[in-house]
Amino acid sequence: MGEPLKFASFVERNGAGYGMVDGEIILRLDSVPGAPPDLKAYLDSRFPDLTPDERDLEALPLAEVSLLPPIPNPGKIFCVAANFREGDKPAPQFPLLFMRHAQAQTGHGGAIRKPAVSDKLDFEGELAVIIGRRAHKIVRGEAMAYVAGYSCFNEGSVRDWQKHSSQFTPGKNFYHSGAFGPWMVCTREIPDPARLLLESRVNGVSRQSIAIDRMIFDIPWLISYISTFAPLDPGDVIVSGTPSGFGASRNPPEFLFPGDEVEIEIQGIGTLRNTVISDQSP
């Protein structure tokens, strides 16, 4: 297969499924008798050799499915704030970490919902790291052996709710306020994620652009640090931080409103694209 090895979760007329993306089709891995029920369970049963046997797999046109977040049901989503070297600002000694829950994001092509209670919905383009096997108290030098793959993440934030207190939880967990996708690209296709480039666009205009090697706390460091206090399980996600350029960092601030289109593109992974709608829409 000439395509990079990448996996997606989706929903179609007969229900939810998961499979391997090959050009404009998805080869359904859940169509095989005895297959794991979802992509998270597939990682748990197959990692590190995720290459499937392509015989007898049902093929679906990619255009006929709605993509879900690659891992629709992660047990844990750890997010990192202020994780890029920019300007003269001193680097923190430790990362600022917070949690998102699964319902706070939609998949590629899904609607990002602007809550009725706020006019300060913002975007943050980030690299998502998906864990492939249980990792607990992992040293930095061994950390990358636990990564199944990478995806794009729009860490949507409702800024006024985020600043209700020193804790970020309310502003980071509005229903479908962010997005995750379009798929997971396996680590064998991206041997050095530090070489990736990230760009965020709003209505076609570039708002964020940075190389991943500008991270303060790199991926192995984050895995080692987080796994010291919390065991990481297959399908867990680390959302690794965003650079400046998001709406609240601009002068004047530029927030998202219904009709805006947000794209998060990471070289070697793809483009996550979503349109903002009102939370009062169906």
PDB file of C-alpha atoms in Angstrom:
ATOM      1  CA  MET A   1       0.000   0.000   0.000  1.00  0.00           C
ATOM      2  CA  GLY A   2       1.474   3.344  -1.082  1.00  0.00           C
ATOM      3  CA  GLU A   3      -0.606   5.426   1.299  1.00  0.00           C
ATOM      4  CA  PRO A   4       0.701   6.344   4.757  1.00  0.00           C
ATOM      5  CA  LEU A   5      -0.699   4.038   7.425  1.00  0.00           C
ATOM      6  CA  LYS A   6      -3.574   5.977   8.973  1.00  0.00           C
ATOM      7  CA  PHE A   7      -6.716   5.034  10.835  1.00  0.00           C
ATOM      8  CA  ALA A   8     -10.065   6.757  11.293  1.00  0.00           C
ATOM      9  CA  SER A   9     -13.263   6.324  13.251  1.00  0.00           C
ATOM     10  CA  PHE A  10     -16.528   7.149  11.550  1.00  0.00           C
ATOM     11  CA  VAL A  11     -20.289   6.839  11.504  1.00  0.00           C
ATOM     12  CA  GLU A  12     -22.356   5.769   8.494  1.00  0.00           C
ATOM     13  CA  ARG A  13     -25.972   4.781   7.928  1.00  0.00           C
ATOM     14  CA  ASN A  14     -25.578   1.459   9.723  1.00  0.00           C
ATOM     15  CA  GLY A  15     -23.731   2.838  12.742  1.00  0.00           C
ATOM     16  CA  ALA A  16     -20.221   3.607  13.933  1.00  0.00           C
ATOM     17  CA  GLY A  17     -17.055   1.871  12.793  1.00  0.00           C
ATOM     18  CA  TYR A  18     -13.330   2.267  12.275  1.00  0.00           C
ATOM     19  CA  GLY A  19     -10.832   1.403   9.619  1.00  0.00           C
ATOM     20  CA  MET A  20      -7.731   2.151   7.612  1.00  0.00           C
ATOM     21  CA  VAL A  21      -7.812   5.123   5.242  1.00  0.00           C
ATOM     22  CA  ASP A  22      -6.475   4.278   1.775  1.00  0.00           C
ATOM     23  CA  GLY A  23      -6.861   7.215  -0.590  1.00  0.00           C
ATOM     24  CA  GLU A  24     -10.563   7.917  -0.962  1.00  0.00           C
ATOM     25  CA  ILE A  25     -11.783   4.754   0.759  1.00  0.00           C
ATOM     26  CA  ILE A  26     -11.879   3.315   4.251  1.00  0.00           C
ATOM     27  CA  LEU A  27     -11.143  -0.373   4.691  1.00  0.00           C
ATOM     28  CA  ARG A  28     -13.347  -1.404   7.592  1.00  0.00           C
ATOM     29  CA  LEU A  29     -11.359  -3.188  10.257  1.00  0.00           C
ATOM     30  CA  ASP A  30     -14.521  -3.791  12.257  1.00  0.00           C
ATOM     31  CA  SER A  31     -15.990  -5.856   9.405  1.00  0.00           C
ATOM     32  CA  VAL A  32     -13.856  -8.890  10.307  1.00  0.00           C
ATOM     33  CA  PRO A  33     -15.462 -11.450  12.662  1.00  0.00           C
ATOM     34  CA  GLY A  34     -14.080 -11.075  16.164  1.00  0.00           C
ATOM     35  CA  ALA A  35     -12.641  -7.611  15.476  1.00  0.00           C
ATOM     36  CA  PRO A  36     -12.145  -5.280  18.451  1.00  0.00           C
ATOM     37  CA  PRO A  37     -15.176  -3.019  18.919  1.00  0.00           C
ATOM     38  CA  ASP A  38     -13.417   0.307  18.325  1.00  0.00           C
ATOM     39  CA  LEU A  39     -10.074   1.838  17.402  1.00  0.00           C
ATOM     40  CA  LYS A  40      -9.007   2.214  21.017  1.00  0.00           C
ATOM     41  CA  ALA A  41      -9.486  -1.514  21.544  1.00  0.00           C
ATOM     42  CA  TYR A  42      -7.707  -2.207  18.247  1.00  0.00           C
ATOM     43  CA  LEU A  43      -4.652  -0.319  19.527  1.00  0.00           C
ATOM     44  CA  ASP A  44      -4.788  -2.257  22.770  1.00  0.00           C
ATOM     45  CA  SER A  45      -4.873  -5.603  20.950  1.00  0.00           C
ATOM     46  CA  ARG A  46      -2.438  -4.915  18.091  1.00  0.00           C
ATOM     47  CA  PHE A  47       0.144  -2.304  19.089  1.00  0.00           C
ATOM     48  CA  PRO A  48       2.923  -1.919  18.037  1.00  0.00           C
ATOM     49  CA  ASP A  49       2.205  -3.803  14.770  1.00  0.00           C
ATOM     50  CA  LEU A  50      -0.930  -2.027  13.585  1.00  0.00           C
ATOM     51  CA  THR A  51      -0.723  -3.130   9.944  1.00  0.00           C
ATOM     52  CA  PRO A  52      -3.906  -5.089   9.202  1.00  0.00           C
ATOM     53  CA  ASP A  53      -4.452  -8.012   6.903  1.00  0.00           C
ATOM     54  CA  GLU A  54      -6.244  -6.275   4.035  1.00  0.00           C
ATOM     55  CA  ARG A  55      -7.961  -9.416   2.754  1.00  0.00           C
ATOM     56  CA  ASP A  56     -11.752  -9.538   3.039  1.00  0.00           C
ATOM     57  CA  LEU A  57     -12.062  -5.993   4.400  1.00  0.00           C
ATOM     58  CA  GLU A  58     -15.207  -4.108   3.417  1.00  0.00           C
ATOM     59  CA  ALA A  59     -14.422  -0.893   1.528  1.00  0.00           C
ATOM     60  CA  LEU A  60     -16.435   2.278   2.071  1.00  0.00           C
ATOM     61  CA  PRO A  61     -16.065   5.521   0.085  1.00  0.00           C
ATOM     62  CA  LEU A  62     -14.604   8.145   2.407  1.00  0.00           C
ATOM     63  CA  ALA A  63     -17.125  10.644   1.051  1.00  0.00           C
ATOM     64  CA  GLU A  64     -20.028   8.524   2.330  1.00  0.00           C
ATOM     65  CA  VAL A  65     -19.070   8.526   6.009  1.00  0.00           C
ATOM     66  CA  SER A  66     -18.940  11.173   8.718  1.00  0.00           C
ATOM     67  CA  LEU A  67     -15.610  11.168  10.487  1.00  0.00           C
ATOM     68  CA  LEU A  68     -15.528  11.025  14.264  1.00  0.00           C
ATOM     69  CA  PRO A  69     -12.515  11.947  16.384  1.00  0.00           C
ATOM     70  CA  PRO A  70      -9.925   9.231  15.645  1.00  0.00           C
ATOM     71  CA  ILE A  71     -10.364   7.971  19.204  1.00  0.00           C
ATOM     72  CA  PRO A  72     -13.994   8.833  20.040  1.00  0.00           C
ATOM     73  CA  ASN A  73     -13.759   7.425  23.569  1.00  0.00           C
ATOM     74  CA  PRO A  74     -10.364   8.255  25.069  1.00  0.00           C
ATOM     75  CA  GLY A  75     -10.089   7.488  28.742  1.00  0.00           C
ATOM     76  CA  LYS A  76      -7.982  10.608  29.331  1.00  0.00           C
ATOM     77  CA  ILE A  77      -7.172  13.747  27.352  1.00  0.00           C
ATOM     78  CA  PHE A  78      -4.290  15.751  28.810  1.00  0.00           C
ATOM     79  CA  CYS A  79      -3.772  19.253  27.393  1.00  0.00           C
ATOM     80  CA  VAL A  80      -0.689  21.435  27.706  1.00  0.00           C
ATOM     81  CA  ALA A  81      -0.731  25.243  27.836  1.00  0.00           C
ATOM     82  CA  ALA A  82       2.032  27.709  26.935  1.00  0.00           C
ATOM     83  CA  ASN A  83       4.362  25.103  25.418  1.00  0.00           C
ATOM     84  CA  PHE A  84       6.241  27.003  22.692  1.00  0.00           C
ATOM     85  CA  ARG A  85       9.372  29.152  22.809  1.00  0.00           C
ATOM     86  CA  GLU A  86       8.385  32.558  21.465  1.00  0.00           C
ATOM     87  CA  GLY A  87      10.065  35.905  22.061  1.00  0.00           C
ATOM     88  CA  ASP A  88      11.848  36.624  25.338  1.00  0.00           C
ATOM     89  CA  LYS A  89       9.291  35.079  27.670  1.00  0.00           C
ATOM     90  CA  PRO A  90      11.052  32.781  30.171  1.00  0.00           C
ATOM     91  CA  ALA A  91      10.231  29.086  29.924  1.00  0.00           C
ATOM     92  CA  PRO A  92       8.313  27.568  32.846  1.00  0.00           C
ATOM     93  CA  GLN A  93       9.921  24.831  34.929  1.00  0.00           C
ATOM     94  CA  PHE A  94       6.877  22.574  34.551  1.00  0.00           C
ATOM     95  CA  PRO A  95       3.996  22.523  32.063  1.00  0.00           C
ATOM     96  CA  LEU A  96       0.534  23.860  32.812  1.00  0.00           C
ATOM     97  CA  LEU A  97      -1.704  20.810  32.384  1.00  0.00           C
ATOM     98  CA  PHE A  98      -5.487  20.502  32.286  1.00  0.00           C
ATOM     99  CA  MET A  99      -8.057  17.930  31.136  1.00  0.00           C
ATOM    100  CA  ARG A 100     -10.693  17.803  28.413  1.00  0.00           C
ATOM    101  CA  HIS A 101     -13.451  15.228  28.161  1.00  0.00           C
ATOM    102  CA  ALA A 102     -14.418  13.317  25.034  1.00  0.00           C
ATOM    103  CA  GLN A 103     -17.663  15.197  24.357  1.00  0.00           C
ATOM    104  CA  ALA A 104     -15.806  18.511  24.109  1.00  0.00           C
ATOM    105  CA  GLN A 105     -14.608  17.705  20.575  1.00  0.00           C
ATOM    106  CA  THR A 106     -16.101  16.730  17.249  1.00  0.00           C
ATOM    107  CA  GLY A 107     -14.492  15.077  14.221  1.00  0.00           C
ATOM    108  CA  HIS A 108     -13.237  16.449  10.922  1.00  0.00           C
ATOM    109  CA  GLY A 109     -16.104  18.119   9.086  1.00  0.00           C
ATOM    110  CA  GLY A 110     -18.250  18.231  12.208  1.00  0.00           C
ATOM    111  CA  ALA A 111     -19.674  21.477  13.532  1.00  0.00           C
ATOM    112  CA  ILE A 112     -17.903  23.402  16.271  1.00  0.00           C
ATOM    113  CA  ARG A 113     -20.597  24.844  18.487  1.00  0.00           C
ATOM    114  CA  LYS A 114     -20.373  28.429  19.739  1.00  0.00           C
ATOM    115  CA  PRO A 115     -22.104  28.475  23.129  1.00  0.00           C
ATOM    116  CA  ALA A 116     -24.957  30.921  23.574  1.00  0.00           C
ATOM    117  CA  VAL A 117     -23.498  32.099  26.896  1.00  0.00           C
ATOM    118  CA  SER A 118     -20.304  33.514  25.391  1.00  0.00           C
ATOM    119  CA  ASP A 119     -18.951  35.550  22.467  1.00  0.00           C
ATOM    120  CA  LYS A 120     -15.360  34.499  23.193  1.00  0.00           C
ATOM    121  CA  LEU A 121     -15.007  31.142  21.454  1.00  0.00           C
ATOM    122  CA  ASP A 122     -11.388  30.734  20.362  1.00  0.00           C
ATOM    123  CA  PHE A 123      -9.258  28.230  18.406  1.00  0.00           C
ATOM    124  CA  GLU A 124      -5.895  26.641  19.180  1.00  0.00           C
ATOM    125  CA  GLY A 125      -4.063  24.504  16.638  1.00  0.00           C
ATOM    126  CA  GLU A 126      -2.180  21.639  18.276  1.00  0.00           C
ATOM    127  CA  LEU A 127      -0.506  18.287  17.671  1.00  0.00           C
ATOM    128  CA  ALA A 128      -2.318  15.375  19.323  1.00  0.00           C
ATOM    129  CA  VAL A 129      -0.268  12.386  20.502  1.00  0.00           C
ATOM    130  CA  ILE A 130      -2.168   9.081  20.781  1.00  0.00           C
ATOM    131  CA  ILE A 131      -0.893   6.444  23.185  1.00  0.00           C
ATOM    132  CA  GLY A 132      -0.643   2.846  21.934  1.00  0.00           C
ATOM    133  CA  ARG A 133       0.018   0.814  25.075  1.00  0.00           C
ATOM    134  CA  ARG A 134      -0.102   1.211  28.823  1.00  0.00           C
ATOM    135  CA  ALA A 135       2.626   3.547  30.031  1.00  0.00           C
ATOM    136  CA  HIS A 136       3.346   4.105  33.710  1.00  0.00           C
ATOM    137  CA  LYS A 137       6.461   5.738  35.153  1.00  0.00           C
ATOM    138  CA  ILE A 138       8.187   5.790  31.777  1.00  0.00           C
ATOM    139  CA  VAL A 139      11.633   7.338  31.405  1.00  0.00           C
ATOM    140  CA  ARG A 140      12.052   9.936  28.676  1.00  0.00           C
ATOM    141  CA  GLY A 141      14.410   7.815  26.593  1.00  0.00           C
ATOM    142  CA  GLU A 142      11.798   5.054  26.220  1.00  0.00           C
ATOM    143  CA  ALA A 143       8.707   7.227  25.846  1.00  0.00           C
ATOM    144  CA  MET A 144       8.317   7.205  22.062  1.00  0.00           C
ATOM    145  CA  ALA A 145       7.903   3.424  22.063  1.00  0.00           C
ATOM    146  CA  TYR A 146       4.466   4.010  23.612  1.00  0.00           C
ATOM    147  CA  VAL A 147       3.123   6.339  20.880  1.00  0.00           C
ATOM    148  CA  ALA A 148       0.680   4.841  18.354  1.00  0.00           C
ATOM    149  CA  GLY A 149       0.335   7.925  16.194  1.00  0.00           C
ATOM    150  CA  TYR A 150      -0.485  11.576  15.711  1.00  0.00           C
ATOM    151  CA  SER A 151      -3.419  13.723  14.710  1.00  0.00           C
ATOM    152  CA  CYS A 152      -4.495  17.351  14.472  1.00  0.00           C
ATOM    153  CA  PHE A 153      -6.397  19.014  17.306  1.00  0.00           C
ATOM    154  CA  ASN A 154      -8.336  22.273  17.577  1.00  0.00           C
ATOM    155  CA  GLU A 155      -8.309  22.908  21.301  1.00  0.00           C
ATOM    156  CA  GLY A 156     -11.340  25.202  21.197  1.00  0.00           C
ATOM    157  CA  SER A 157     -11.609  27.452  24.241  1.00  0.00           C
ATOM    158  CA  VAL A 158     -14.335  29.663  25.638  1.00  0.00           C
ATOM    159  CA  ARG A 159     -12.079  32.357  27.042  1.00  0.00           C
ATOM    160  CA  ASP A 160     -14.342  34.138  29.520  1.00  0.00           C
ATOM    161  CA  TRP A 161     -15.402  30.838  31.097  1.00  0.00           C
ATOM    162  CA  GLN A 162     -11.774  29.714  31.086  1.00  0.00           C
ATOM    163  CA  LYS A 163     -10.922  32.739  33.234  1.00  0.00           C
ATOM    164  CA  HIS A 164     -13.688  32.359  35.814  1.00  0.00           C
ATOM    165  CA  SER A 165     -10.956  31.091  38.142  1.00  0.00           C
ATOM    166  CA  SER A 166      -7.367  29.881  38.010  1.00  0.00           C
ATOM    167  CA  GLN A 167      -8.662  26.488  36.816  1.00  0.00           C
ATOM    168  CA  PHE A 168      -9.324  26.096  33.076  1.00  0.00           C
ATOM    169  CA  THR A 169     -11.948  23.332  33.185  1.00  0.00           C
ATOM    170  CA  PRO A 170     -15.154  25.283  32.326  1.00  0.00           C
ATOM    171  CA  GLY A 171     -13.725  27.077  29.304  1.00  0.00           C
ATOM    172  CA  LYS A 172     -12.138  23.939  27.880  1.00  0.00           C
ATOM    173  CA  ASN A 173     -15.085  21.562  28.029  1.00  0.00           C
ATOM    174  CA  PHE A 174     -18.108  23.087  26.313  1.00  0.00           C
ATOM    175  CA  TYR A 175     -19.857  20.479  24.163  1.00  0.00           C
ATOM    176  CA  HIS A 176     -18.241  20.201  20.697  1.00  0.00           C
ATOM    177  CA  SER A 177     -16.228  23.381  21.258  1.00  0.00           C
ATOM    178  CA  GLY A 178     -13.126  21.812  19.688  1.00  0.00           C
ATOM    179  CA  ALA A 179     -12.175  19.219  17.098  1.00  0.00           C
ATOM    180  CA  PHE A 180      -9.885  16.200  16.678  1.00  0.00           C
ATOM    181  CA  GLY A 181      -8.853  14.523  13.414  1.00  0.00           C
ATOM    182  CA  PRO A 182      -9.153  13.867  10.590  1.00  0.00           C
ATOM    183  CA  TRP A 183      -7.359  10.561  11.351  1.00  0.00           C
ATOM    184  CA  MET A 184      -4.438   9.055  13.209  1.00  0.00           C
ATOM    185  CA  VAL A 185      -1.196   8.742  11.248  1.00  0.00           C
ATOM    186  CA  CYS A 186       0.995   5.973  12.654  1.00  0.00           C
ATOM    187  CA  THR A 187       4.386   6.681  14.153  1.00  0.00           C
ATOM    188  CA  ARG A 188       6.224   4.681  11.486  1.00  0.00           C
ATOM    189  CA  GLU A 189       5.196   7.401   9.007  1.00  0.00           C
ATOM    190  CA  ILE A 190       6.496  10.191  11.263  1.00  0.00           C
ATOM    191  CA  PRO A 191       9.776   9.040  12.802  1.00  0.00           C
ATOM    192  CA  ASP A 192      10.591  12.532  14.109  1.00  0.00           C
ATOM    193  CA  PRO A 193       7.525  14.632  15.044  1.00  0.00           C
ATOM    194  CA  ALA A 194       9.803  17.560  15.942  1.00  0.00           C
ATOM    195  CA  ARG A 195      10.255  18.122  12.202  1.00  0.00           C
ATOM    196  CA  LEU A 196       6.543  18.776  11.641  1.00  0.00           C
ATOM    197  CA  LEU A 197       5.076  22.195  10.859  1.00  0.00           C
ATOM    198  CA  LEU A 198       1.741  23.385  12.257  1.00  0.00           C
ATOM    199  CA  GLU A 199      -0.521  26.023  10.725  1.00  0.00           C
ATOM    200  CA  SER A 200      -3.969  27.294  11.755  1.00  0.00           C
ATOM    201  CA  ARG A 201      -6.231  29.206   9.403  1.00  0.00           C
ATOM    202  CA  VAL A 202      -9.532  31.015   9.942  1.00  0.00           C
ATOM    203  CA  ASN A 203     -11.580  31.608   6.806  1.00  0.00           C
ATOM    204  CA  GLY A 204      -8.473  30.833   4.744  1.00  0.00           C
ATOM    205  CA  VAL A 205      -6.235  33.352   6.538  1.00  0.00           C
ATOM    206  CA  SER A 206      -3.172  31.999   8.359  1.00  0.00           C
ATOM    207  CA  ARG A 207      -3.321  32.771  12.094  1.00  0.00           C
ATOM    208  CA  GLN A 208      -0.744  30.396  13.600  1.00  0.00           C
ATOM    209  CA  SER A 209       2.401  28.909  12.084  1.00  0.00           C
ATOM    210  CA  ILE A 210       5.232  27.217  13.937  1.00  0.00           C
ATOM    211  CA  ALA A 211       7.623  24.266  13.870  1.00  0.00           C
ATOM    212  CA  ILE A 212       6.974  21.556  16.448  1.00  0.00           C
ATOM    213  CA  ASP A 213      10.652  21.674  17.456  1.00  0.00           C
ATOM    214  CA  ARG A 214       9.875  24.993  19.175  1.00  0.00           C
ATOM    215  CA  MET A 215       8.125  23.125  21.980  1.00  0.00           C
ATOM    216  CA  ILE A 216       9.434  23.787  25.479  1.00  0.00           C
ATOM    217  CA  PHE A 217       8.409  20.344  26.744  1.00  0.00           C
ATOM    218  CA  ASP A 218       8.785  17.860  23.902  1.00  0.00           C
ATOM    219  CA  ILE A 219       6.695  14.739  23.416  1.00  0.00           C
ATOM    220  CA  PRO A 220       9.024  12.279  25.216  1.00  0.00           C
ATOM    221  CA  TRP A 221       9.281  14.684  28.167  1.00  0.00           C
ATOM    222  CA  LEU A 222       5.493  15.054  28.381  1.00  0.00           C
ATOM    223  CA  ILE A 223       4.907  11.296  28.254  1.00  0.00           C
ATOM    224  CA  SER A 224       7.489  10.700  30.969  1.00  0.00           C
ATOM    225  CA  TYR A 225       6.142  13.505  33.176  1.00  0.00           C
ATOM    226  CA  ILE A 226       2.458  12.623  32.831  1.00  0.00           C
ATOM    227  CA  SER A 227       3.007   8.886  33.195  1.00  0.00           C
ATOM    228  CA  THR A 228       4.819   9.531  36.469  1.00  0.00           C
ATOM    229  CA  PHE A 229       1.560  10.507  38.155  1.00  0.00           C
ATOM    230  CA  ALA A 230      -1.086   8.929  35.857  1.00  0.00           C
ATOM    231  CA  PRO A 231      -0.869   5.621  34.013  1.00  0.00           C
ATOM    232  CA  LEU A 232      -1.485   6.226  30.311  1.00  0.00           C
ATOM    233  CA  ASP A 233      -3.661   3.662  28.525  1.00  0.00           C
ATOM    234  CA  PRO A 234      -4.203   2.813  24.848  1.00  0.00           C
ATOM    235  CA  GLY A 235      -6.202   5.574  23.202  1.00  0.00           C
ATOM    236  CA  ASP A 236      -5.289   8.245  25.745  1.00  0.00           C
ATOM    237  CA  VAL A 237      -4.414  11.574  24.136  1.00  0.00           C
ATOM    238  CA  ILE A 238      -1.836  14.247  24.929  1.00  0.00           C
ATOM    239  CA  VAL A 239      -2.653  17.570  23.249  1.00  0.00           C
ATOM    240  CA  SER A 240       0.751  19.169  23.198  1.00  0.00           C
ATOM    241  CA  GLY A 241       0.222  22.945  23.183  1.00  0.00           C
ATOM    242  CA  THR A 242      -0.385  25.895  20.865  1.00  0.00           C
ATOM    243  CA  PRO A 243       1.660  28.925  19.753  1.00  0.00           C
ATOM    244  CA  SER A 244       0.521  32.548  19.799  1.00  0.00           C
ATOM    245  CA  GLY A 245      -1.787  33.807  17.064  1.00  0.00           C
ATOM    246  CA  PHE A 246      -5.047  32.419  18.459  1.00  0.00           C
ATOM    247  CA  GLY A 247      -7.899  34.885  18.724  1.00  0.00           C
ATOM    248  CA  ALA A 248      -7.385  36.109  22.288  1.00  0.00           C
ATOM    249  CA  SER A 249      -3.696  36.841  21.597  1.00  0.00           C
ATOM    250  CA  ARG A 250      -4.455  39.243  18.762  1.00  0.00           C
ATOM    251  CA  ASN A 251      -4.929  43.021  19.069  1.00  0.00           C
ATOM    252  CA  PRO A 252      -7.845  43.506  18.960  1.00  0.00           C
ATOM    253  CA  PRO A 253      -9.000  39.985  19.895  1.00  0.00           C
ATOM    254  CA  GLU A 254     -10.642  37.979  17.100  1.00  0.00           C
ATOM    255  CA  PHE A 255     -13.088  35.320  18.278  1.00  0.00           C
ATOM    256  CA  LEU A 256     -15.108  32.777  16.310  1.00  0.00           C
ATOM    257  CA  PHE A 257     -18.721  33.163  15.228  1.00  0.00           C
ATOM    258  CA  PRO A 258     -21.207  31.034  13.267  1.00  0.00           C
ATOM    259  CA  GLY A 259     -20.102  30.612   9.674  1.00  0.00           C
ATOM    260  CA  ASP A 260     -16.364  30.827  10.382  1.00  0.00           C
ATOM    261  CA  GLU A 261     -14.250  27.960   9.050  1.00  0.00           C
ATOM    262  CA  VAL A 262     -11.202  26.815  11.009  1.00  0.00           C
ATOM    263  CA  GLU A 263      -8.445  24.642   9.553  1.00  0.00           C
ATOM    264  CA  ILE A 264      -5.614  23.035  11.510  1.00  0.00           C
ATOM    265  CA  GLU A 265      -2.953  21.627   9.178  1.00  0.00           C
ATOM    266  CA  ILE A 266       0.083  19.635  10.258  1.00  0.00           C
ATOM    267  CA  GLN A 267       2.600  18.585   7.659  1.00  0.00           C
ATOM    268  CA  GLY A 268       2.600  14.825   7.191  1.00  0.00           C
ATOM    269  CA  ILE A 269      -0.755  14.352   8.952  1.00  0.00           C
ATOM    270  CA  GLY A 270      -3.407  16.324   7.078  1.00  0.00           C
ATOM    271  CA  THR A 271      -5.922  19.106   7.599  1.00  0.00           C
ATOM    272  CA  LEU A 272      -8.647  19.201  10.235  1.00  0.00           C
ATOM    273  CA  ARG A 273     -11.480  21.409   8.958  1.00  0.00           C
ATOM    274  CA  ASN A 274     -14.597  22.550  10.846  1.00  0.00           C
ATOM    275  CA  THR A 275     -17.279  25.227  10.560  1.00  0.00           C
ATOM    276  CA  VAL A 276     -18.658  27.095  13.546  1.00  0.00           C
ATOM    277  CA  ILE A 277     -22.400  26.997  14.212  1.00  0.00           C
ATOM    278  CA  SER A 278     -24.575  28.359  16.999  1.00  0.00           C
ATOM    279  CA  ASP A 279     -25.112  26.036  19.912  1.00  0.00           C
ATOM    280  CA  GLN A 280     -28.810  26.693  19.408  1.00  0.00           C
ATOM    281  CA  SER A 281     -28.697  25.043  15.968  1.00  0.00           C
ATOM    282  CA  PRO A 282     -29.976  21.448  15.620  1.00  0.00           C
TER     283      PRO A 282
END
